[in-house]
Short mmCIF file of C-alpha atoms in Angstrom, two decimals:
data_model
loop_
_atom_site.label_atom_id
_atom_site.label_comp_id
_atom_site.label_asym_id
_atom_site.label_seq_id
_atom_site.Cartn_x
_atom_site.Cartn_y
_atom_site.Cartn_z
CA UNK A 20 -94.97 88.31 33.32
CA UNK A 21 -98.62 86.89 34.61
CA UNK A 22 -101.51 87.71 32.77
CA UNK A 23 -104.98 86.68 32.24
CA UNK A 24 -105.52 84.08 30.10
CA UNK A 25 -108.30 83.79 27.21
CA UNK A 26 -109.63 81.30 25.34
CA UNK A 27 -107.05 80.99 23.09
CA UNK A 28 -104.66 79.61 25.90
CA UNK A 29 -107.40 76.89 26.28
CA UNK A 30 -105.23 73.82 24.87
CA UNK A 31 -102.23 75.64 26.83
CA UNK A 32 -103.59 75.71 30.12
CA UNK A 33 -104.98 71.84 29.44
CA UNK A 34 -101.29 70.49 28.70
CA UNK A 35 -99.44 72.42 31.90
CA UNK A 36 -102.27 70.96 34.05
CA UNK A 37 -101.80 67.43 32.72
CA UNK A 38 -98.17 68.14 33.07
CA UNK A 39 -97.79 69.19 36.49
CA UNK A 40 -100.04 67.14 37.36
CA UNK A 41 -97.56 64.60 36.92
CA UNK A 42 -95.75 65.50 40.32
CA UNK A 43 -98.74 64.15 42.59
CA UNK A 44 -99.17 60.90 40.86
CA UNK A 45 -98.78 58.50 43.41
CA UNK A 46 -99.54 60.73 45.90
CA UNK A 47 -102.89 61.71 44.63
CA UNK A 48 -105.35 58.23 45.48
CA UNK A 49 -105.44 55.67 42.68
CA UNK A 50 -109.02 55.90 42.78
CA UNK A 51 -108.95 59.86 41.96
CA UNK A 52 -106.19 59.76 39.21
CA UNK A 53 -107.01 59.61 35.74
CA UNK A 54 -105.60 59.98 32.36
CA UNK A 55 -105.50 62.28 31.77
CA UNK A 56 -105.38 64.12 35.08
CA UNK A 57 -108.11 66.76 33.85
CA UNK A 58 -110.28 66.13 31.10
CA UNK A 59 -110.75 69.35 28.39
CA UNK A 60 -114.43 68.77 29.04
CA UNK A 61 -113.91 69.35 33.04
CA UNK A 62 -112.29 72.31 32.36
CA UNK A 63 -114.56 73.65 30.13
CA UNK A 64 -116.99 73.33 32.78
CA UNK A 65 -114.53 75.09 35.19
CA UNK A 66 -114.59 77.58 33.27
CA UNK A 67 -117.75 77.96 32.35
CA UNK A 68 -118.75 77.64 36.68
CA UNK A 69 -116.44 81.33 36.62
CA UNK A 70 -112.81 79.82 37.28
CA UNK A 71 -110.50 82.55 35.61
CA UNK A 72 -107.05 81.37 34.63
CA UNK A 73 -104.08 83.84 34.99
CA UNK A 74 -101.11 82.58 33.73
CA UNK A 75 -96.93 82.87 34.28
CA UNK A 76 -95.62 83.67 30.63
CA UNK A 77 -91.82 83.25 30.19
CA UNK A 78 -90.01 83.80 26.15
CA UNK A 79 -93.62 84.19 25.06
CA UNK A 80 -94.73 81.03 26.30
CA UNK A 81 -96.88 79.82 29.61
CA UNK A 82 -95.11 78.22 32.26
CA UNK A 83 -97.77 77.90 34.55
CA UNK A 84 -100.95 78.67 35.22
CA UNK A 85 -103.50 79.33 38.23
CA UNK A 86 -107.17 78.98 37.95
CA UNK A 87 -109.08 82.01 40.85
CA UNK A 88 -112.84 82.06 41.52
CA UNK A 89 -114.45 84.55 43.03
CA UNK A 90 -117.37 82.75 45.59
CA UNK A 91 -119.32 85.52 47.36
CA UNK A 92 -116.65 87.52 49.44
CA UNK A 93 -113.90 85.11 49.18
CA UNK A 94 -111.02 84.05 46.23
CA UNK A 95 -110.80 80.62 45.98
CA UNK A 96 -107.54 78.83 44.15
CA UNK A 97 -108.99 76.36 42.25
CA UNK A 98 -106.14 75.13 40.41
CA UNK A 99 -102.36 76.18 40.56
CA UNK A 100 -100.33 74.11 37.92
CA UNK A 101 -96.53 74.24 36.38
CA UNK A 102 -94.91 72.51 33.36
CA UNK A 103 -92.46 69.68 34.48
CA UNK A 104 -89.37 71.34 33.29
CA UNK A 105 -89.94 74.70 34.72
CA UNK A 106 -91.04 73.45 38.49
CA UNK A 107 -88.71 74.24 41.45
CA UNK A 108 -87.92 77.94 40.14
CA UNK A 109 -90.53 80.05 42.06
CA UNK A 110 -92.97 80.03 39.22
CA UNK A 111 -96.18 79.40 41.30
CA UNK A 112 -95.40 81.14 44.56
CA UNK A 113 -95.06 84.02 42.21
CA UNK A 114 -98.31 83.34 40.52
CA UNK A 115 -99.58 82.87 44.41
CA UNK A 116 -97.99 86.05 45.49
CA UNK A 117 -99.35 88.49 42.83
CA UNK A 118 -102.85 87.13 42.55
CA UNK A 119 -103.14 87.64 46.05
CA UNK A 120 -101.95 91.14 46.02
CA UNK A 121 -104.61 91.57 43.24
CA UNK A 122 -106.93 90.50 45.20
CA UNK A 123 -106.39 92.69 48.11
CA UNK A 124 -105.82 96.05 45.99
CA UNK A 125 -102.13 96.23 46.47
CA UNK A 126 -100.84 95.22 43.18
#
């Protein structure tokens, strides 16, 4: 099931973006990784700039997450993130797939 997060998924959607962030290390620059990846205060601020996070929910827990902002007459993806041990499994073209049919009034 995807649905739209709140703030009490904050610390949720934190962990599965350090998480799966873990898949680009090494191919994200050395001079643009950190640890972690995403700070809680950076996201707070994505947030708080209108980022909404919808999130894949799977036995009553998220198993990924994507982060939409609406920017004049476009959708933006801002972030699309899964936890290590539930990538490869179609969890965030399905997250890609439904958000976009939101978005366009078919869903």
């Amino acid at each position: 099931m995807i649905r739209r997060c709140d703030g009490r998924d904050f610390e949720v959607i934190w962990t599965i973006i350090n998480d799966g962030a873990q898949a680009y290390k090494g191919t994200i620059p050395a001079d643009r990784w950190t640890e972690p990846y995403m700070s809680r205060e950076k996201l707070q601020k994505e947030i708080d700039e209108g980022v909404v996070f919808w999130g894949y929910e799977e036995g009553g827990e998220l198993a990924g997450v994507m982060g939409i902002q609406e920017v004049r007459d476009v959708t933006l993806v801002r972030h699309a993130y899964v936890r290590t041990r539930s990538q490869k499994r179609g969890i965030g073209g399905s997250c890609c797939r439904i958000c976009g049919s939101w978005r366009a009034g078919r869903y």
